[in-house]
PDB file of C-alpha atoms in Angstrom:
ATOM      1  CA  ARG A 700     113.181  -1.417  58.998  1.00 46.00           C
ATOM      2  CA  ARG A 701     115.585   1.488  58.727  1.00 43.00           C
ATOM      3  CA  ARG A 702     116.203   3.230  62.043  1.00 46.00           C
ATOM      4  CA  GLU A 703     117.465   6.422  60.501  1.00 44.00           C
ATOM      5  CA  ASN A 704     117.014   7.803  57.010  1.00 44.00           C
ATOM      6  CA  CYS A 705     119.859  10.209  56.537  1.00 47.00           C
ATOM      7  CA  GLU A 706     122.528  10.754  53.920  1.00 52.00           C
ATOM      8  CA  HIS A 707     125.739   8.872  54.617  1.00 57.00           C
ATOM      9  CA  SER A 708     128.260  11.232  56.227  1.00 64.00           C
ATOM     10  CA  PRO A 709     131.527  10.897  58.172  1.00 68.00           C
ATOM     11  CA  ASN A 710     129.463  10.871  61.373  1.00 89.00           C
ATOM     12  CA  MET A 711     126.973   8.286  60.125  1.00 93.00           C
ATOM     13  CA  LEU A 712     127.576   4.548  60.502  1.00 97.00           C
ATOM     14  CA  LYS A 713     125.630   2.353  58.103  1.00 97.00           C
ATOM     15  CA  LEU A 714     124.861  -0.891  59.910  1.00 98.00           C
ATOM     16  CA  ALA A 715     123.280  -4.007  58.425  1.00 98.00           C
ATOM     17  CA  ILE A 716     121.813  -6.278  61.097  1.00 97.00           C
ATOM     18  CA  LEU A 717     121.766  -9.839  59.792  1.00 98.00           C
ATOM     19  CA  LYS A 718     119.049 -11.216  62.018  1.00 96.00           C
ATOM     20  CA  CYS A 719     119.236 -14.960  62.647  1.00 95.00           C
ATOM     21  CA  ASP A 720     116.087 -15.450  64.740  1.00 89.00           C
ATOM     22  CA  ARG A 721     113.074 -13.764  66.224  1.00 80.00           C
ATOM     23  CA  VAL A 722     113.031 -12.795  69.857  1.00 72.00           C
ATOM     24  CA  TRP A 723     112.630 -15.673  72.321  1.00 63.00           C
ATOM     25  CA  ARG A 724     109.145 -16.125  73.668  1.00 61.00           C
ATOM     26  CA  SER A 725     107.601 -18.598  76.089  1.00 52.00           C
ATOM     27  CA  HIS A 726     104.212 -20.286  76.011  1.00 48.00           C
ATOM     28  CA  GLU A 727     104.001 -19.265  79.668  1.00 51.00           C
ATOM     29  CA  GLY A 728     103.639 -15.650  78.601  1.00 53.00           C
ATOM     30  CA  HIS A 729     107.082 -14.224  79.383  1.00 54.00           C
ATOM     31  CA  TYR A 730     107.632 -12.188  76.246  1.00 56.00           C
ATOM     32  CA  LEU A 731     110.912 -10.535  75.434  1.00 60.00           C
ATOM     33  CA  GLU A 732     109.057  -8.213  73.051  1.00 61.00           C
ATOM     34  CA  ALA A 733     108.609  -5.902  76.044  1.00 63.00           C
ATOM     35  CA  HIS A 734     112.340  -5.191  75.741  1.00 68.00           C
ATOM     36  CA  GLY A 735     112.318  -4.841  71.943  1.00 71.00           C
ATOM     37  CA  ASP A 736     113.274  -7.348  69.287  1.00 80.00           C
ATOM     38  CA  TYR A 737     116.913  -8.216  68.597  1.00 82.00           C
ATOM     39  CA  ASP A 738     117.306  -5.494  65.970  1.00 86.00           C
ATOM     40  CA  THR A 739     116.218  -2.811  68.450  1.00 89.00           C
ATOM     41  CA  MET A 740     118.669  -4.093  71.068  1.00 91.00           C
ATOM     42  CA  TYR A 741     121.595  -4.126  68.622  1.00 94.00           C
ATOM     43  CA  HIS A 742     120.752  -0.712  67.212  1.00 95.00           C
ATOM     44  CA  ASN A 743     120.590   0.767  70.717  1.00 94.00           C
ATOM     45  CA  TRP A 744     123.890  -0.836  71.775  1.00 96.00           C
ATOM     46  CA  VAL A 745     125.822   0.428  68.738  1.00 97.00           C
ATOM     47  CA  SER A 746     124.123   3.840  69.060  1.00 96.00           C
ATOM     48  CA  ALA A 747     125.410   4.104  72.648  1.00 95.00           C
ATOM     49  CA  ASN A 748     128.884   4.909  71.296  1.00 95.00           C
ATOM     50  CA  THR A 749     130.437   8.175  72.471  1.00 93.00           C
ATOM     51  CA  LYS A 750     132.293   8.996  69.225  1.00 89.00           C
ATOM     52  CA  PRO A 751     129.707  10.340  68.389  1.00 85.00           C
ATOM     53  CA  LEU A 752     128.486   8.278  65.449  1.00 92.00           C
ATOM     54  CA  GLU A 753     124.855   8.238  64.436  1.00 95.00           C
ATOM     55  CA  VAL A 754     123.671   4.797  63.401  1.00 96.00           C
ATOM     56  CA  ASP A 755     121.616   4.107  60.285  1.00 96.00           C
ATOM     57  CA  SER A 756     120.611   0.462  60.697  1.00 96.00           C
ATOM     58  CA  THR A 757     118.726  -1.833  58.342  1.00 97.00           C
ATOM     59  CA  VAL A 758     117.524  -5.291  59.317  1.00 96.00           C
ATOM     60  CA  PHE A 759     117.708  -8.366  57.094  1.00 97.00           C
ATOM     61  CA  ASN A 760     116.054 -11.597  58.270  1.00 96.00           C
ATOM     62  CA  VAL A 761     118.670 -13.952  56.877  1.00 97.00           C
ATOM     63  CA  PHE A 762     116.795 -16.928  58.375  1.00 96.00           C
ATOM     64  CA  ASP A 763     114.047 -16.022  55.868  1.00 96.00           C
ATOM     65  CA  GLY A 764     116.472 -15.493  52.999  1.00 96.00           C
ATOM     66  CA  GLU A 765     116.721 -11.695  53.197  1.00 97.00           C
ATOM     67  CA  TYR A 766     120.126 -10.185  52.373  1.00 97.00           C
ATOM     68  CA  PRO A 767     121.505  -6.710  51.668  1.00 96.00           C
ATOM     69  CA  PRO A 768     121.313  -5.613  48.016  1.00 95.00           C
ATOM     70  CA  GLU A 769     124.620  -6.129  46.223  1.00 91.00           C
ATOM     71  CA  ASP A 770     124.795  -2.464  45.215  1.00 90.00           C
ATOM     72  CA  THR A 771     124.375  -1.145  48.790  1.00 93.00           C
ATOM     73  CA  HIS A 772     127.389  -0.486  51.024  1.00 95.00           C
ATOM     74  CA  TYR A 773     127.295  -1.090  54.770  1.00 97.00           C
ATOM     75  CA  ASP A 774     130.143  -0.036  57.034  1.00 97.00           C
ATOM     76  CA  ILE A 775     129.509  -2.984  59.342  1.00 98.00           C
ATOM     77  CA  MET A 776     127.377  -6.091  59.166  1.00 98.00           C
ATOM     78  CA  LEU A 777     126.318  -7.374  62.598  1.00 98.00           C
ATOM     79  CA  ILE A 778     125.254 -11.018  62.870  1.00 98.00           C
ATOM     80  CA  SER A 779     122.749 -11.593  65.664  1.00 95.00           C
ATOM     81  CA  GLY A 780     122.165 -14.302  68.197  1.00 93.00           C
ATOM     82  CA  SER A 781     119.802 -17.229  67.643  1.00 92.00           C
ATOM     83  CA  LYS A 782     118.163 -20.060  69.556  1.00 89.00           C
ATOM     84  CA  LYS A 783     119.396 -22.419  66.858  1.00 93.00           C
ATOM     85  CA  GLY A 784     122.764 -24.153  66.849  1.00 95.00           C
ATOM     86  CA  VAL A 785     125.299 -23.709  64.040  1.00 97.00           C
ATOM     87  CA  TYR A 786     125.674 -27.504  63.996  1.00 96.00           C
ATOM     88  CA  ASP A 787     122.025 -27.780  62.843  1.00 95.00           C
ATOM     89  CA  GLN A 788     123.363 -26.818  59.408  1.00 94.00           C
ATOM     90  CA  LEU A 789     120.029 -25.553  58.150  1.00 97.00           C
ATOM     91  CA  ASP A 790     119.963 -24.301  54.571  1.00 97.00           C
ATOM     92  CA  TRP A 791     119.901 -20.655  55.647  1.00 97.00           C
ATOM     93  CA  MET A 792     122.948 -21.196  57.860  1.00 97.00           C
ATOM     94  CA  ILE A 793     124.930 -22.743  55.005  1.00 97.00           C
ATOM     95  CA  ARG A 794     123.972 -19.817  52.777  1.00 98.00           C
ATOM     96  CA  LEU A 795     124.974 -17.347  55.497  1.00 98.00           C
ATOM     97  CA  GLN A 796     128.400 -18.938  55.910  1.00 98.00           C
ATOM     98  CA  ASN A 797     128.985 -18.728  52.162  1.00 98.00           C
ATOM     99  CA  TYR A 798     127.858 -15.100  52.215  1.00 98.00           C
ATOM    100  CA  ILE A 799     130.242 -14.302  55.089  1.00 98.00           C
ATOM    101  CA  ARG A 800     133.235 -15.790  53.266  1.00 98.00           C
ATOM    102  CA  THR A 801     132.406 -14.065  49.977  1.00 97.00           C
ATOM    103  CA  THR A 802     131.813 -10.605  51.456  1.00 97.00           C
ATOM    104  CA  ALA A 803     134.691 -10.790  53.945  1.00 98.00           C
ATOM    105  CA  ALA A 804     137.039 -11.597  51.074  1.00 97.00           C
ATOM    106  CA  LYS A 805     135.939  -8.259  49.562  1.00 96.00           C
ATOM    107  CA  GLY A 806     136.700  -6.414  52.807  1.00 97.00           C
ATOM    108  CA  GLN A 807     133.293  -6.329  54.509  1.00 98.00           C
ATOM    109  CA  LYS A 808     133.587  -5.653  58.250  1.00 98.00           C
ATOM    110  CA  TYR A 809     131.679  -7.809  60.715  1.00 98.00           C
ATOM    111  CA  ILE A 810     130.548  -7.934  64.322  1.00 98.00           C
ATOM    112  CA  GLY A 811     129.287 -11.320  65.544  1.00 98.00           C
ATOM    113  CA  ILE A 812     127.291 -11.740  68.756  1.00 97.00           C
ATOM    114  CA  CYS A 813     126.726 -15.176  70.399  1.00 96.00           C
ATOM    115  CA  PHE A 814     125.360 -17.262  67.488  1.00 97.00           C
ATOM    116  CA  GLY A 815     126.895 -14.609  65.233  1.00 97.00           C
ATOM    117  CA  HIS A 816     130.280 -15.222  66.881  1.00 98.00           C
ATOM    118  CA  GLN A 817     129.831 -18.953  66.379  1.00 98.00           C
ATOM    119  CA  ILE A 818     128.725 -18.866  62.735  1.00 98.00           C
ATOM    120  CA  LEU A 819     131.513 -16.441  61.809  1.00 98.00           C
ATOM    121  CA  ALA A 820     134.008 -18.849  63.356  1.00 98.00           C
ATOM    122  CA  ALA A 821     132.373 -21.793  61.584  1.00 98.00           C
ATOM    123  CA  ALA A 822     132.491 -19.952  58.250  1.00 98.00           C
ATOM    124  CA  PHE A 823     136.285 -19.874  58.569  1.00 98.00           C
ATOM    125  CA  GLY A 824     136.739 -23.483  59.646  1.00 96.00           C
ATOM    126  CA  SER A 825     135.930 -23.792  63.361  1.00 97.00           C
ATOM    127  CA  GLN A 826     133.644 -26.363  64.931  1.00 96.00           C
ATOM    128  CA  VAL A 827     130.709 -25.383  67.143  1.00 97.00           C
ATOM    129  CA  ILE A 828     129.382 -27.860  69.711  1.00 97.00           C
ATOM    130  CA  VAL A 829     127.071 -28.016  72.703  1.00 96.00           C
ATOM    131  CA  ASN A 830     129.181 -26.860  75.634  1.00 95.00           C
ATOM    132  CA  PRO A 831     130.056 -29.879  77.820  1.00 94.00           C
ATOM    133  CA  ASN A 832     130.299 -27.396  80.719  1.00 91.00           C
ATOM    134  CA  GLY A 833     126.626 -26.491  80.346  1.00 89.00           C
ATOM    135  CA  TRP A 834     124.887 -23.116  80.211  1.00 87.00           C
ATOM    136  CA  GLU A 835     126.694 -19.823  80.641  1.00 91.00           C
ATOM    137  CA  VAL A 836     123.918 -17.435  81.580  1.00 86.00           C
ATOM    138  CA  ALA A 837     123.402 -14.118  83.423  1.00 87.00           C
ATOM    139  CA  THR A 838     126.413 -11.927  84.288  1.00 91.00           C
ATOM    140  CA  CYS A 839     129.747 -13.594  83.517  1.00 92.00           C
ATOM    141  CA  SER A 840     133.287 -12.383  82.924  1.00 91.00           C
ATOM    142  CA  PHE A 841     136.649 -13.194  81.392  1.00 93.00           C
ATOM    143  CA  PRO A 842     140.113 -11.575  81.345  1.00 92.00           C
ATOM    144  CA  ILE A 843     141.269  -9.801  78.190  1.00 91.00           C
ATOM    145  CA  SER A 844     144.737 -10.980  77.226  1.00 84.00           C
ATOM    146  CA  ASN A 845     147.661  -8.533  77.202  1.00 85.00           C
ATOM    147  CA  GLN A 846     148.084  -9.053  73.459  1.00 85.00           C
ATOM    148  CA  ILE A 847     144.483  -8.061  72.822  1.00 88.00           C
ATOM    149  CA  GLN A 848     144.746  -5.046  75.111  1.00 89.00           C
ATOM    150  CA  GLN A 849     147.673  -3.844  73.024  1.00 87.00           C
ATOM    151  CA  GLU A 850     145.772  -4.415  69.758  1.00 86.00           C
ATOM    152  CA  LEU A 851     142.731  -2.565  71.106  1.00 85.00           C
ATOM    153  CA  ASN A 852     144.920   0.154  72.653  1.00 84.00           C
ATOM    154  CA  ILE A 853     143.293  -0.276  76.069  1.00 85.00           C
ATOM    155  CA  THR A 854     144.373  -0.874  79.643  1.00 82.00           C
ATOM    156  CA  PHE A 855     141.828  -3.008  81.437  1.00 78.00           C
ATOM    157  CA  THR A 856     142.885  -4.487  84.750  1.00 76.00           C
ATOM    158  CA  ASN A 857     139.531  -6.118  85.579  1.00 84.00           C
ATOM    159  CA  ASP A 858     137.796  -8.959  83.813  1.00 91.00           C
ATOM    160  CA  LEU A 859     135.371  -7.926  81.053  1.00 93.00           C
ATOM    161  CA  ARG A 860     131.852  -8.494  82.346  1.00 92.00           C
ATOM    162  CA  LEU A 861     128.845  -9.010  80.054  1.00 94.00           C
ATOM    163  CA  TYR A 862     125.412 -10.607  80.052  1.00 93.00           C
ATOM    164  CA  TYR A 863     125.251 -14.141  78.659  1.00 93.00           C
ATOM    165  CA  ALA A 864     122.720 -16.741  77.549  1.00 89.00           C
ATOM    166  CA  HIS A 865     124.258 -19.631  75.593  1.00 93.00           C
ATOM    167  CA  LYS A 866     125.005 -23.327  75.727  1.00 92.00           C
ATOM    168  CA  ASP A 867     127.118 -23.739  72.570  1.00 96.00           C
ATOM    169  CA  ILE A 868     130.803 -22.908  72.104  1.00 96.00           C
ATOM    170  CA  VAL A 869     133.454 -22.475  69.433  1.00 97.00           C
ATOM    171  CA  THR A 870     136.083 -25.181  69.906  1.00 96.00           C
ATOM    172  CA  SER A 871     139.026 -23.872  67.873  1.00 96.00           C
ATOM    173  CA  VAL A 872     140.503 -20.650  66.562  1.00 96.00           C
ATOM    174  CA  PRO A 873     140.166 -20.091  62.794  1.00 96.00           C
ATOM    175  CA  GLU A 874     143.339 -19.364  60.875  1.00 96.00           C
ATOM    176  CA  GLY A 875     144.292 -15.702  61.092  1.00 96.00           C
ATOM    177  CA  PHE A 876     142.071 -14.953  64.086  1.00 97.00           C
ATOM    178  CA  THR A 877     143.123 -14.058  67.634  1.00 95.00           C
ATOM    179  CA  VAL A 878     141.222 -15.020  70.794  1.00 95.00           C
ATOM    180  CA  LEU A 879     139.842 -12.091  72.766  1.00 94.00           C
ATOM    181  CA  GLY A 880     139.981 -14.066  76.017  1.00 93.00           C
ATOM    182  CA  GLY A 881     138.352 -16.983  77.772  1.00 94.00           C
ATOM    183  CA  ASN A 882     137.216 -18.496  81.047  1.00 94.00           C
ATOM    184  CA  ASP A 883     136.693 -21.958  82.512  1.00 92.00           C
ATOM    185  CA  LYS A 884     133.202 -22.193  81.019  1.00 92.00           C
ATOM    186  CA  SER A 885     134.022 -21.032  77.494  1.00 93.00           C
ATOM    187  CA  PRO A 886     137.708 -20.805  76.490  1.00 95.00           C
ATOM    188  CA  ILE A 887     136.972 -18.786  73.323  1.00 97.00           C
ATOM    189  CA  GLN A 888     134.923 -15.783  74.433  1.00 96.00           C
ATOM    190  CA  GLY A 889     135.531 -13.732  71.320  1.00 96.00           C
ATOM    191  CA  LEU A 890     137.683 -13.403  68.226  1.00 97.00           C
ATOM    192  CA  ILE A 891     139.272 -10.576  66.254  1.00 96.00           C
ATOM    193  CA  LYS A 892     140.864 -10.478  62.826  1.00 96.00           C
ATOM    194  CA  ASP A 893     142.716  -7.789  60.859  1.00 96.00           C
ATOM    195  CA  ASN A 894     140.624  -4.821  62.072  1.00 96.00           C
ATOM    196  CA  GLN A 895     137.810  -6.406  60.061  1.00 98.00           C
ATOM    197  CA  ILE A 896     136.029  -8.901  62.332  1.00 98.00           C
ATOM    198  CA  PHE A 897     135.139  -8.631  66.029  1.00 97.00           C
ATOM    199  CA  THR A 898     133.082 -11.335  67.727  1.00 98.00           C
ATOM    200  CA  LEU A 899     131.727 -11.861  71.238  1.00 97.00           C
ATOM    201  CA  GLN A 900     130.190 -14.917  72.864  1.00 96.00           C
ATOM    202  CA  GLY A 901     128.385 -12.662  75.349  1.00 95.00           C
ATOM    203  CA  HIS A 902     125.432 -10.351  74.723  1.00 95.00           C
ATOM    204  CA  PRO A 903     126.443  -6.682  75.024  1.00 95.00           C
ATOM    205  CA  GLU A 904     123.025  -5.699  73.655  1.00 93.00           C
ATOM    206  CA  PHE A 905     121.120  -7.316  76.547  1.00 91.00           C
ATOM    207  CA  SER A 906     119.836  -5.560  79.658  1.00 88.00           C
ATOM    208  CA  LYS A 907     119.199  -6.917  83.133  1.00 89.00           C
ATOM    209  CA  GLY A 908     115.479  -7.070  82.312  1.00 86.00           C
ATOM    210  CA  VAL A 909     116.145  -9.235  79.253  1.00 86.00           C
ATOM    211  CA  LEU A 910     118.190 -11.676  81.335  1.00 86.00           C
ATOM    212  CA  GLU A 911     115.498 -11.836  84.022  1.00 87.00           C
ATOM    213  CA  CYS A 912     113.001 -12.783  81.340  1.00 84.00           C
ATOM    214  CA  ILE A 913     115.313 -15.385  79.795  1.00 85.00           C
ATOM    215  CA  LEU A 914     115.919 -16.967  83.195  1.00 87.00           C
ATOM    216  CA  GLN A 915     112.151 -17.202  83.714  1.00 84.00           C
ATOM    217  CA  ILE A 916     111.836 -19.006  80.386  1.00 83.00           C
ATOM    218  CA  ILE A 917     114.763 -21.338  81.179  1.00 84.00           C
ATOM    219  CA  GLU A 918     113.226 -22.179  84.542  1.00 85.00           C
ATOM    220  CA  GLN A 919     109.626 -22.663  83.393  1.00 80.00           C
ATOM    221  CA  GLU A 920     110.579 -24.734  80.357  1.00 78.00           C
ATOM    222  CA  SER A 921     113.159 -26.763  82.362  1.00 81.00           C
ATOM    223  CA  LEU A 922     115.979 -25.923  79.969  1.00 84.00           C
ATOM    224  CA  ALA A 923     118.566 -26.011  82.772  1.00 83.00           C
ATOM    225  CA  ASP A 924     118.803 -27.256  86.350  1.00 86.00           C
ATOM    226  CA  ILE A 925     117.164 -25.026  88.935  1.00 89.00           C
ATOM    227  CA  GLU A 926     120.565 -24.630  90.631  1.00 87.00           C
ATOM    228  CA  VAL A 927     121.895 -22.989  87.457  1.00 85.00           C
ATOM    229  CA  VAL A 928     118.962 -20.576  87.381  1.00 86.00           C
ATOM    230  CA  THR A 929     119.279 -19.735  91.084  1.00 88.00           C
ATOM    231  CA  GLU A 930     123.018 -19.034  90.891  1.00 86.00           C
ATOM    232  CA  SER A 931     122.564 -17.017  87.689  1.00 86.00           C
ATOM    233  CA  ARG A 932     119.949 -14.777  89.303  1.00 89.00           C
ATOM    234  CA  LYS A 933     122.376 -13.957  92.097  1.00 88.00           C
ATOM    235  CA  LYS A 934     124.884 -12.630  89.553  1.00 88.00           C
ATOM    236  CA  LEU A 935     122.465 -10.286  87.796  1.00 89.00           C
ATOM    237  CA  ALA A 936     123.190  -7.503  90.288  1.00 86.00           C
ATOM    238  CA  LEU A 937     126.786  -7.230  89.030  1.00 90.00           C
ATOM    239  CA  PRO A 938     127.561  -4.288  86.722  1.00 90.00           C
ATOM    240  CA  THR A 939     128.497  -4.934  83.087  1.00 92.00           C
ATOM    241  CA  ASP A 940     130.864  -3.310  80.589  1.00 92.00           C
ATOM    242  CA  GLN A 941     128.823  -3.319  77.373  1.00 90.00           C
ATOM    243  CA  LEU A 942     128.568   0.467  77.048  1.00 89.00           C
ATOM    244  CA  TRP A 943     132.319   0.853  77.579  1.00 90.00           C
ATOM    245  CA  LEU A 944     132.935  -1.907  75.043  1.00 92.00           C
ATOM    246  CA  ILE A 945     131.119  -0.508  71.999  1.00 95.00           C
ATOM    247  CA  ASP A 946     133.579   2.377  71.533  1.00 93.00           C
ATOM    248  CA  HIS A 947     136.504  -0.052  71.466  1.00 93.00           C
ATOM    249  CA  VAL A 948     134.773  -2.432  69.056  1.00 95.00           C
ATOM    250  CA  LEU A 949     134.139   0.458  66.668  1.00 96.00           C
ATOM    251  CA  GLU A 950     137.698   1.777  67.067  1.00 94.00           C
ATOM    252  CA  TYR A 951     139.124  -1.657  66.266  1.00 95.00           C
ATOM    253  CA  LEU A 952     137.006  -1.758  63.100  1.00 96.00           C
ATOM    254  CA  GLY A 953     138.257   1.680  62.068  1.00 94.00           C
ATOM    255  CA  PHE A 954     135.455   4.020  63.162  1.00 94.00           C
TER     256      PHE A 954
END
């Protein structure tokens, strides 16, 4: 499962991908495997940095009880998305939250994406619920607050635009965290803490092709109203900022 097999060096980032699900597939035959599984998507997104940092990534299926060995150091642990909800409180989710708290207390750095954003927030006391505003899917955006721009040392006059596919939200900000920004659909679009944790509700690892496939699944399995699917497809032509974003995520975390 290791993407690279090189000695750790100043230009090598050791990444543990804590995988919380397998790629979404439909009984109708629309398989996301054509775009790679989640671990491939995350590895490619982090590897798109312009530092340049090479990425040595190892995957752990935490939903099956797999975790990094205690004697192995990882620069960053990235928690993936999932079709499950944090509120399901499955045994593996409870274990993961305990693991997050224990390792973060020792200084472990984290990136959380979608479900990963939500379970990181939950691990530190936030509630996650089904979004009363419904699905946020396809290309969506939110403004980055001035405070966050100062912390990230960026000047960004436009809204940050990413791909999305979620219907759950974090409802409150954990103690010690700062909100990255928000919009009418999801007020907490990401969180940062102490140059150690960076979370995003959106999916910077996704491509347009992945979203097209997800929208097919949503439509064919009637997971959302057809109006939602139609409007979402119209927004897929908009450009996104995920490649610009990875450098700033890594810089915030000290790389």
